[in-house]
């Protein structure tokens, strides 16, 4: 049984809420919707964002190692000791905590609060549900489309010659 820590209606802050929702769903952890996502905020503000929070945090002089460099990719995961993992996690949490109002206030200043709250943030929940649920595809139909596209490409290349 999961505690109510994520359903207490206190404001929560994260970076990449969609990923959090997908992982929480995998472990059957429920979370309320009283959350701000720094990744979406900075996306709207045209910051140089990536899915790795380090890219953004290091622009603000936070010394956070890049995930792939420190921990590897999904294909080649590097095993790290608990101190390395906890230090990196604490630095990320510190950055989120320190900047939790900064980007939101910039959104207000740029008159994008409505866009963030009423469009982008709700879309995160839709996209996470789509990722969790998935969708069916007609493999045969897609293979036929591939053949049609290849024929069209070949035809266009021949026209160029």
Short mmCIF file of N, CA and C in Angstrom, two decimals:
data_model
loop_
_atom_site.label_atom_id
_atom_site.label_comp_id
_atom_site.label_asym_id
_atom_site.label_seq_id
_atom_site.Cartn_x
_atom_site.Cartn_y
_atom_site.Cartn_z
N UNK A 1 0.85 -1.21 0.00
CA UNK A 1 0.00 0.00 0.00
C UNK A 1 0.87 1.24 0.00
N UNK A 2 0.61 2.14 -0.91
CA UNK A 2 1.36 3.38 -1.01
C UNK A 2 0.82 4.40 -0.03
N UNK A 3 1.73 5.20 0.50
CA UNK A 3 1.30 6.25 1.43
C UNK A 3 0.61 7.35 0.66
N UNK A 4 0.06 8.29 1.38
CA UNK A 4 -0.65 9.42 0.76
C UNK A 4 0.27 10.59 0.47
N UNK A 5 1.57 10.38 0.51
CA UNK A 5 2.52 11.49 0.33
C UNK A 5 2.31 12.20 -1.01
N UNK A 6 1.86 11.48 -2.02
CA UNK A 6 1.69 12.08 -3.34
C UNK A 6 0.25 12.55 -3.58
N UNK A 7 -0.62 12.35 -2.60
CA UNK A 7 -2.02 12.74 -2.73
C UNK A 7 -2.47 13.64 -1.59
N UNK A 8 -1.62 14.50 -1.15
CA UNK A 8 -1.93 15.35 0.01
C UNK A 8 -2.33 16.77 -0.38
N UNK A 9 -2.44 17.03 -1.68
CA UNK A 9 -2.80 18.34 -2.22
C UNK A 9 -1.76 19.43 -1.97
N UNK A 10 -0.60 19.10 -1.41
CA UNK A 10 0.49 20.06 -1.35
C UNK A 10 1.09 20.20 -2.73
N UNK A 11 1.55 21.38 -3.06
CA UNK A 11 2.16 21.62 -4.36
C UNK A 11 3.43 20.79 -4.49
N UNK A 12 3.59 20.18 -5.65
CA UNK A 12 4.77 19.38 -5.95
C UNK A 12 5.43 19.95 -7.19
N UNK A 13 6.72 19.74 -7.31
CA UNK A 13 7.49 20.27 -8.44
C UNK A 13 8.35 19.15 -8.98
N UNK A 14 8.44 19.09 -10.30
CA UNK A 14 9.25 18.05 -10.92
C UNK A 14 9.80 18.57 -12.24
N UNK A 15 10.58 17.73 -12.85
CA UNK A 15 11.11 17.98 -14.18
C UNK A 15 10.79 16.74 -14.99
N UNK A 16 9.98 16.88 -16.02
CA UNK A 16 9.52 15.78 -16.88
C UNK A 16 8.42 14.97 -16.18
N UNK A 17 7.31 15.64 -15.95
CA UNK A 17 6.16 15.03 -15.29
C UNK A 17 5.65 13.81 -16.03
N UNK A 18 5.68 13.83 -17.34
CA UNK A 18 5.18 12.67 -18.10
C UNK A 18 5.94 11.41 -17.73
N UNK A 19 7.26 11.53 -17.63
CA UNK A 19 8.07 10.37 -17.25
C UNK A 19 7.72 9.91 -15.83
N UNK A 20 7.53 10.87 -14.93
CA UNK A 20 7.16 10.54 -13.55
C UNK A 20 5.83 9.78 -13.53
N UNK A 21 4.85 10.27 -14.26
CA UNK A 21 3.54 9.62 -14.29
C UNK A 21 3.62 8.19 -14.83
N UNK A 22 4.41 8.00 -15.87
CA UNK A 22 4.55 6.66 -16.47
C UNK A 22 5.22 5.71 -15.48
N UNK A 23 6.29 6.16 -14.83
CA UNK A 23 6.99 5.31 -13.86
C UNK A 23 6.09 5.03 -12.66
N UNK A 24 5.41 6.05 -12.14
CA UNK A 24 4.52 5.85 -11.00
C UNK A 24 3.41 4.85 -11.35
N UNK A 25 2.88 4.93 -12.55
CA UNK A 25 1.85 3.99 -12.96
C UNK A 25 2.38 2.56 -12.94
N UNK A 26 3.60 2.39 -13.38
CA UNK A 26 4.22 1.05 -13.40
C UNK A 26 4.25 0.43 -12.00
N UNK A 27 4.44 1.28 -10.99
CA UNK A 27 4.50 0.80 -9.61
C UNK A 27 3.21 1.07 -8.84
N UNK A 28 2.13 1.39 -9.58
CA UNK A 28 0.82 1.62 -9.01
C UNK A 28 0.81 2.71 -7.93
N UNK A 29 1.59 3.75 -8.15
CA UNK A 29 1.62 4.90 -7.25
C UNK A 29 0.72 5.98 -7.84
N UNK A 30 -0.25 6.40 -7.08
CA UNK A 30 -1.17 7.44 -7.54
C UNK A 30 -0.67 8.79 -7.05
N UNK A 31 -0.91 9.82 -7.87
CA UNK A 31 -0.44 11.16 -7.53
C UNK A 31 -1.52 12.17 -7.92
N UNK A 32 -1.69 13.18 -7.07
CA UNK A 32 -2.69 14.21 -7.40
C UNK A 32 -2.15 15.10 -8.51
N UNK A 33 -2.97 16.04 -8.95
CA UNK A 33 -2.58 16.88 -10.09
C UNK A 33 -2.08 18.25 -9.66
N UNK A 34 -1.66 18.38 -8.44
CA UNK A 34 -1.16 19.66 -7.93
C UNK A 34 0.36 19.71 -8.13
N UNK A 35 0.77 19.71 -9.41
CA UNK A 35 2.19 19.57 -9.75
C UNK A 35 2.57 20.61 -10.80
N UNK A 36 3.75 21.16 -10.66
CA UNK A 36 4.34 21.99 -11.71
C UNK A 36 5.50 21.25 -12.33
N UNK A 37 5.64 21.40 -13.63
CA UNK A 37 6.68 20.71 -14.39
C UNK A 37 7.64 21.75 -14.97
N UNK A 38 8.84 21.81 -14.40
CA UNK A 38 9.83 22.77 -14.86
C UNK A 38 10.23 22.53 -16.31
N UNK A 39 10.16 21.29 -16.77
CA UNK A 39 10.53 21.01 -18.16
C UNK A 39 9.54 21.68 -19.12
N UNK A 40 8.25 21.60 -18.83
CA UNK A 40 7.25 22.23 -19.68
C UNK A 40 7.37 23.75 -19.59
N UNK A 41 7.58 24.26 -18.38
CA UNK A 41 7.74 25.71 -18.22
C UNK A 41 8.89 26.23 -19.06
N UNK A 42 10.03 25.57 -18.98
CA UNK A 42 11.20 26.05 -19.72
C UNK A 42 11.06 25.81 -21.22
N UNK A 43 10.33 24.79 -21.60
CA UNK A 43 10.04 24.58 -23.02
C UNK A 43 9.27 25.79 -23.57
N UNK A 44 8.25 26.22 -22.85
CA UNK A 44 7.46 27.37 -23.30
C UNK A 44 8.29 28.65 -23.35
N UNK A 45 9.27 28.74 -22.47
CA UNK A 45 10.12 29.93 -22.42
C UNK A 45 11.30 29.85 -23.40
N UNK A 46 11.31 28.82 -24.22
CA UNK A 46 12.37 28.62 -25.22
C UNK A 46 13.76 28.51 -24.62
N UNK A 47 13.85 27.89 -23.47
CA UNK A 47 15.17 27.60 -22.90
C UNK A 47 15.74 26.41 -23.66
N UNK A 48 17.02 26.23 -23.58
CA UNK A 48 17.65 25.09 -24.25
C UNK A 48 17.43 23.85 -23.40
N UNK A 49 16.27 23.22 -23.56
CA UNK A 49 15.94 22.10 -22.70
C UNK A 49 16.10 20.77 -23.41
N UNK A 50 16.34 19.78 -22.62
CA UNK A 50 16.42 18.40 -23.06
C UNK A 50 15.67 17.59 -22.01
N UNK A 51 15.54 16.30 -22.24
CA UNK A 51 14.90 15.48 -21.21
C UNK A 51 15.80 15.34 -19.99
N UNK A 52 17.08 15.56 -20.15
CA UNK A 52 18.03 15.51 -19.02
C UNK A 52 18.07 16.90 -18.38
N UNK A 53 17.68 16.98 -17.13
CA UNK A 53 17.62 18.25 -16.40
C UNK A 53 18.99 18.93 -16.32
N UNK A 54 20.06 18.17 -16.46
CA UNK A 54 21.41 18.72 -16.34
C UNK A 54 21.67 19.84 -17.34
N UNK A 55 21.13 19.70 -18.56
CA UNK A 55 21.35 20.72 -19.58
C UNK A 55 20.85 22.08 -19.10
N UNK A 56 19.69 22.09 -18.49
CA UNK A 56 19.11 23.33 -17.99
C UNK A 56 19.82 23.78 -16.71
N UNK A 57 19.99 22.88 -15.77
CA UNK A 57 20.57 23.23 -14.47
C UNK A 57 21.97 23.79 -14.61
N UNK A 58 22.75 23.23 -15.49
CA UNK A 58 24.13 23.69 -15.64
C UNK A 58 24.20 25.10 -16.23
N UNK A 59 23.15 25.53 -16.93
CA UNK A 59 23.09 26.92 -17.42
C UNK A 59 22.95 27.90 -16.25
N UNK A 60 22.48 27.39 -15.13
CA UNK A 60 22.30 28.23 -13.94
C UNK A 60 23.35 27.90 -12.87
N UNK A 61 24.48 27.38 -13.33
CA UNK A 61 25.65 27.10 -12.50
C UNK A 61 25.45 26.01 -11.43
N UNK A 62 24.59 25.06 -11.74
CA UNK A 62 24.45 23.87 -10.90
C UNK A 62 25.33 22.81 -11.53
N UNK A 63 26.16 22.20 -10.75
CA UNK A 63 27.10 21.20 -11.26
C UNK A 63 26.45 19.82 -11.19
N UNK A 64 25.62 19.54 -12.19
CA UNK A 64 24.92 18.25 -12.23
C UNK A 64 25.46 17.47 -13.42
N UNK A 65 25.94 16.24 -13.17
CA UNK A 65 26.48 15.44 -14.29
C UNK A 65 25.38 15.06 -15.28
N UNK A 66 25.76 15.01 -16.55
CA UNK A 66 24.82 14.59 -17.57
C UNK A 66 24.52 13.10 -17.36
N UNK A 67 23.24 12.75 -17.44
CA UNK A 67 22.81 11.39 -17.12
C UNK A 67 23.55 10.34 -17.94
N UNK A 68 23.55 10.51 -19.27
CA UNK A 68 24.18 9.49 -20.13
C UNK A 68 25.67 9.33 -19.82
N UNK A 69 26.33 10.43 -19.53
CA UNK A 69 27.76 10.37 -19.24
C UNK A 69 28.03 9.67 -17.90
N UNK A 70 27.20 9.97 -16.93
CA UNK A 70 27.40 9.43 -15.58
C UNK A 70 26.85 8.01 -15.42
N UNK A 71 25.65 7.77 -15.99
CA UNK A 71 24.96 6.51 -15.72
C UNK A 71 24.78 5.63 -16.95
N UNK A 72 25.16 6.13 -18.12
CA UNK A 72 25.01 5.35 -19.34
C UNK A 72 23.64 5.54 -19.95
N UNK A 73 23.40 4.82 -21.03
CA UNK A 73 22.11 4.90 -21.72
C UNK A 73 21.28 3.68 -21.35
N UNK A 74 20.08 3.61 -21.94
CA UNK A 74 19.23 2.44 -21.69
C UNK A 74 19.90 1.16 -22.18
N UNK A 75 20.76 1.30 -23.17
CA UNK A 75 21.43 0.13 -23.75
C UNK A 75 22.64 -0.28 -22.92
N UNK A 76 23.42 0.70 -22.48
CA UNK A 76 24.65 0.41 -21.73
C UNK A 76 24.62 1.14 -20.40
N UNK A 77 23.90 0.60 -19.44
CA UNK A 77 23.78 1.21 -18.12
C UNK A 77 25.06 0.98 -17.33
N UNK A 78 25.56 2.06 -16.72
CA UNK A 78 26.74 1.97 -15.87
C UNK A 78 26.29 1.84 -14.42
N UNK A 79 26.75 0.81 -13.76
CA UNK A 79 26.41 0.63 -12.35
C UNK A 79 27.17 1.66 -11.52
N UNK A 80 26.44 2.33 -10.63
CA UNK A 80 27.05 3.35 -9.77
C UNK A 80 26.72 3.03 -8.32
N UNK A 81 27.59 3.48 -7.43
CA UNK A 81 27.34 3.27 -6.01
C UNK A 81 26.24 4.22 -5.54
N UNK A 82 25.67 3.92 -4.40
CA UNK A 82 24.55 4.68 -3.87
C UNK A 82 24.92 6.14 -3.60
N UNK A 83 26.16 6.41 -3.23
CA UNK A 83 26.57 7.79 -2.96
C UNK A 83 26.53 8.64 -4.24
N UNK A 84 26.97 8.09 -5.35
CA UNK A 84 26.95 8.80 -6.63
C UNK A 84 25.52 9.10 -7.05
N UNK A 85 24.66 8.09 -6.94
CA UNK A 85 23.26 8.24 -7.33
C UNK A 85 22.56 9.25 -6.42
N UNK A 86 22.77 9.13 -5.12
CA UNK A 86 22.08 10.04 -4.20
C UNK A 86 22.59 11.47 -4.34
N UNK A 87 23.88 11.65 -4.59
CA UNK A 87 24.42 13.00 -4.78
C UNK A 87 23.81 13.66 -6.02
N UNK A 88 23.77 12.93 -7.11
CA UNK A 88 23.17 13.47 -8.34
C UNK A 88 21.69 13.76 -8.13
N UNK A 89 20.97 12.88 -7.46
CA UNK A 89 19.55 13.08 -7.20
C UNK A 89 19.31 14.29 -6.32
N UNK A 90 20.14 14.47 -5.31
CA UNK A 90 19.99 15.63 -4.42
C UNK A 90 20.27 16.94 -5.15
N UNK A 91 21.26 16.93 -6.04
CA UNK A 91 21.55 18.14 -6.82
C UNK A 91 20.37 18.50 -7.72
N UNK A 92 19.76 17.49 -8.34
CA UNK A 92 18.60 17.75 -9.19
C UNK A 92 17.43 18.27 -8.36
N UNK A 93 17.21 17.65 -7.22
CA UNK A 93 16.12 18.09 -6.34
C UNK A 93 16.37 19.52 -5.86
N UNK A 94 17.61 19.84 -5.57
CA UNK A 94 17.96 21.20 -5.13
C UNK A 94 17.66 22.23 -6.22
N UNK A 95 18.04 21.88 -7.45
CA UNK A 95 17.78 22.77 -8.57
C UNK A 95 16.27 23.00 -8.74
N UNK A 96 15.50 21.93 -8.72
CA UNK A 96 14.04 22.05 -8.86
C UNK A 96 13.49 22.92 -7.73
N UNK A 97 13.94 22.67 -6.52
CA UNK A 97 13.45 23.45 -5.37
C UNK A 97 13.82 24.92 -5.51
N UNK A 98 15.06 25.18 -5.85
CA UNK A 98 15.52 26.57 -5.96
C UNK A 98 14.80 27.32 -7.08
N UNK A 99 14.49 26.64 -8.17
CA UNK A 99 13.94 27.31 -9.35
C UNK A 99 12.42 27.15 -9.46
N UNK A 100 11.77 26.59 -8.47
CA UNK A 100 10.35 26.25 -8.56
C UNK A 100 9.44 27.43 -8.85
N UNK A 101 9.83 28.63 -8.44
CA UNK A 101 9.02 29.81 -8.72
C UNK A 101 9.58 30.62 -9.90
N UNK A 102 10.86 30.51 -10.13
CA UNK A 102 11.54 31.34 -11.13
C UNK A 102 10.90 31.24 -12.52
N UNK A 103 10.78 30.04 -13.04
CA UNK A 103 10.27 29.86 -14.40
C UNK A 103 8.78 30.16 -14.49
N UNK A 104 8.04 29.82 -13.45
CA UNK A 104 6.61 30.12 -13.43
C UNK A 104 6.39 31.63 -13.48
N UNK A 105 7.19 32.36 -12.74
CA UNK A 105 7.08 33.82 -12.75
C UNK A 105 7.44 34.39 -14.13
N UNK A 106 8.40 33.76 -14.80
CA UNK A 106 8.72 34.18 -16.18
C UNK A 106 7.54 33.92 -17.11
N UNK A 107 6.85 32.79 -16.90
CA UNK A 107 5.66 32.50 -17.72
C UNK A 107 4.60 33.59 -17.53
N UNK A 108 4.41 34.01 -16.29
CA UNK A 108 3.44 35.07 -16.01
C UNK A 108 3.86 36.36 -16.70
N UNK A 109 5.14 36.70 -16.56
CA UNK A 109 5.67 37.92 -17.18
C UNK A 109 5.48 37.88 -18.69
N UNK A 110 5.68 36.72 -19.31
CA UNK A 110 5.54 36.57 -20.76
C UNK A 110 4.10 36.31 -21.19
N UNK A 111 3.18 36.38 -20.24
CA UNK A 111 1.76 36.16 -20.50
C UNK A 111 1.47 34.77 -21.08
N UNK A 112 2.13 33.77 -20.52
CA UNK A 112 1.93 32.39 -20.97
C UNK A 112 1.37 31.49 -19.87
N UNK A 113 0.93 32.08 -18.79
CA UNK A 113 0.37 31.29 -17.68
C UNK A 113 -0.81 30.45 -18.16
N UNK A 114 -1.71 31.06 -18.91
CA UNK A 114 -2.89 30.35 -19.43
C UNK A 114 -2.46 29.17 -20.33
N UNK A 115 -1.53 29.43 -21.22
CA UNK A 115 -1.03 28.37 -22.10
C UNK A 115 -0.47 27.21 -21.30
N UNK A 116 0.30 27.52 -20.28
CA UNK A 116 0.91 26.48 -19.44
C UNK A 116 -0.15 25.70 -18.65
N UNK A 117 -0.99 26.42 -17.92
CA UNK A 117 -1.95 25.76 -17.02
C UNK A 117 -3.11 25.08 -17.74
N UNK A 118 -3.58 25.69 -18.82
CA UNK A 118 -4.79 25.20 -19.46
C UNK A 118 -4.56 24.35 -20.70
N UNK A 119 -3.34 24.40 -21.24
CA UNK A 119 -3.07 23.63 -22.45
C UNK A 119 -1.94 22.60 -22.24
N UNK A 120 -0.76 23.10 -21.94
CA UNK A 120 0.42 22.24 -21.89
C UNK A 120 0.40 21.25 -20.72
N UNK A 121 0.10 21.73 -19.52
CA UNK A 121 0.11 20.84 -18.36
C UNK A 121 -0.96 19.74 -18.48
N UNK A 122 -2.20 20.06 -18.85
CA UNK A 122 -3.17 18.97 -19.06
C UNK A 122 -2.74 17.99 -20.16
N UNK A 123 -2.06 18.49 -21.17
CA UNK A 123 -1.59 17.63 -22.25
C UNK A 123 -0.60 16.57 -21.74
N UNK A 124 0.17 16.90 -20.73
CA UNK A 124 1.11 15.95 -20.14
C UNK A 124 0.37 14.70 -19.66
N UNK A 125 -0.79 14.89 -19.05
CA UNK A 125 -1.57 13.75 -18.54
C UNK A 125 -2.14 12.93 -19.69
N UNK A 126 -2.56 13.58 -20.75
CA UNK A 126 -3.06 12.87 -21.93
C UNK A 126 -1.94 12.04 -22.55
N UNK A 127 -0.77 12.65 -22.73
CA UNK A 127 0.36 11.95 -23.35
C UNK A 127 0.85 10.79 -22.48
N UNK A 128 0.87 10.97 -21.16
CA UNK A 128 1.29 9.87 -20.29
C UNK A 128 0.28 8.73 -20.36
N UNK A 129 -1.02 9.05 -20.39
CA UNK A 129 -2.04 8.00 -20.54
C UNK A 129 -1.87 7.26 -21.86
N UNK A 130 -1.57 7.99 -22.91
CA UNK A 130 -1.35 7.36 -24.21
C UNK A 130 -0.15 6.42 -24.16
N UNK A 131 0.93 6.87 -23.50
CA UNK A 131 2.13 6.03 -23.40
C UNK A 131 1.86 4.79 -22.56
N UNK A 132 1.11 4.94 -21.50
CA UNK A 132 0.79 3.81 -20.61
C UNK A 132 -0.12 2.82 -21.32
N UNK A 133 -1.16 3.34 -21.98
CA UNK A 133 -2.16 2.49 -22.62
C UNK A 133 -1.66 1.90 -23.93
N UNK A 134 -0.93 2.70 -24.67
CA UNK A 134 -0.48 2.26 -25.99
C UNK A 134 -1.63 2.30 -26.97
N UNK A 135 -1.40 1.80 -28.15
CA UNK A 135 -2.44 1.75 -29.16
C UNK A 135 -2.15 0.62 -30.12
N UNK A 136 -3.22 0.12 -30.73
CA UNK A 136 -3.08 -0.98 -31.68
C UNK A 136 -2.76 -0.42 -33.05
N UNK A 137 -1.96 -1.18 -33.77
CA UNK A 137 -1.65 -0.80 -35.15
C UNK A 137 -1.97 -1.96 -36.06
N UNK A 138 -2.25 -1.64 -37.29
CA UNK A 138 -2.48 -2.65 -38.31
C UNK A 138 -1.15 -2.83 -39.05
N UNK A 139 -0.40 -3.84 -38.65
CA UNK A 139 0.93 -4.06 -39.20
C UNK A 139 0.89 -4.25 -40.72
N UNK A 140 -0.08 -5.00 -41.19
CA UNK A 140 -0.19 -5.26 -42.62
C UNK A 140 -0.43 -3.96 -43.40
N UNK A 141 -1.29 -3.09 -42.86
CA UNK A 141 -1.58 -1.81 -43.49
C UNK A 141 -0.31 -0.95 -43.56
N UNK A 142 0.45 -0.91 -42.47
CA UNK A 142 1.68 -0.13 -42.45
C UNK A 142 2.71 -0.67 -43.43
N UNK A 143 2.80 -1.99 -43.54
CA UNK A 143 3.73 -2.58 -44.51
C UNK A 143 3.32 -2.23 -45.94
N UNK A 144 2.02 -2.21 -46.19
CA UNK A 144 1.54 -1.81 -47.51
C UNK A 144 1.88 -0.35 -47.79
N UNK A 145 1.72 0.50 -46.78
CA UNK A 145 2.07 1.91 -46.93
C UNK A 145 3.55 2.05 -47.25
N UNK A 146 4.36 1.24 -46.60
CA UNK A 146 5.80 1.28 -46.85
C UNK A 146 6.08 0.99 -48.33
N UNK A 147 5.44 -0.03 -48.83
CA UNK A 147 5.63 -0.39 -50.25
C UNK A 147 5.16 0.74 -51.17
N UNK A 148 4.01 1.32 -50.85
CA UNK A 148 3.49 2.43 -51.66
C UNK A 148 4.45 3.63 -51.63
N UNK A 149 4.96 3.94 -50.46
CA UNK A 149 5.89 5.07 -50.33
C UNK A 149 7.18 4.80 -51.10
N UNK A 150 7.68 3.59 -51.01
CA UNK A 150 8.90 3.24 -51.74
C UNK A 150 8.69 3.37 -53.25
N UNK A 151 7.53 2.94 -53.71
CA UNK A 151 7.22 3.08 -55.14
C UNK A 151 7.14 4.55 -55.54
N UNK A 152 6.51 5.36 -54.70
CA UNK A 152 6.38 6.79 -54.98
C UNK A 152 7.75 7.46 -55.00
N UNK A 153 8.61 7.10 -54.05
CA UNK A 153 9.97 7.66 -54.00
C UNK A 153 10.73 7.28 -55.26
N UNK A 154 10.63 6.02 -55.63
CA UNK A 154 11.32 5.56 -56.84
C UNK A 154 10.81 6.32 -58.06
N UNK A 155 9.51 6.51 -58.15
CA UNK A 155 8.91 7.25 -59.26
C UNK A 155 9.40 8.69 -59.31
N UNK A 156 9.46 9.35 -58.16
CA UNK A 156 9.92 10.72 -58.08
C UNK A 156 11.40 10.84 -58.44
N UNK A 157 12.19 9.86 -58.02
CA UNK A 157 13.63 9.87 -58.35
C UNK A 157 13.83 9.69 -59.86
N UNK A 158 13.00 8.85 -60.45
CA UNK A 158 13.11 8.64 -61.90
C UNK A 158 12.71 9.90 -62.66
N UNK A 159 11.73 10.64 -62.15
CA UNK A 159 11.31 11.88 -62.78
C UNK A 159 12.41 12.92 -62.74
N UNK A 160 13.20 12.90 -61.66
CA UNK A 160 14.31 13.86 -61.51
C UNK A 160 15.39 13.65 -62.54
N UNK A 161 15.59 12.42 -62.94
CA UNK A 161 16.69 12.07 -63.86
C UNK A 161 16.43 12.51 -65.22
#
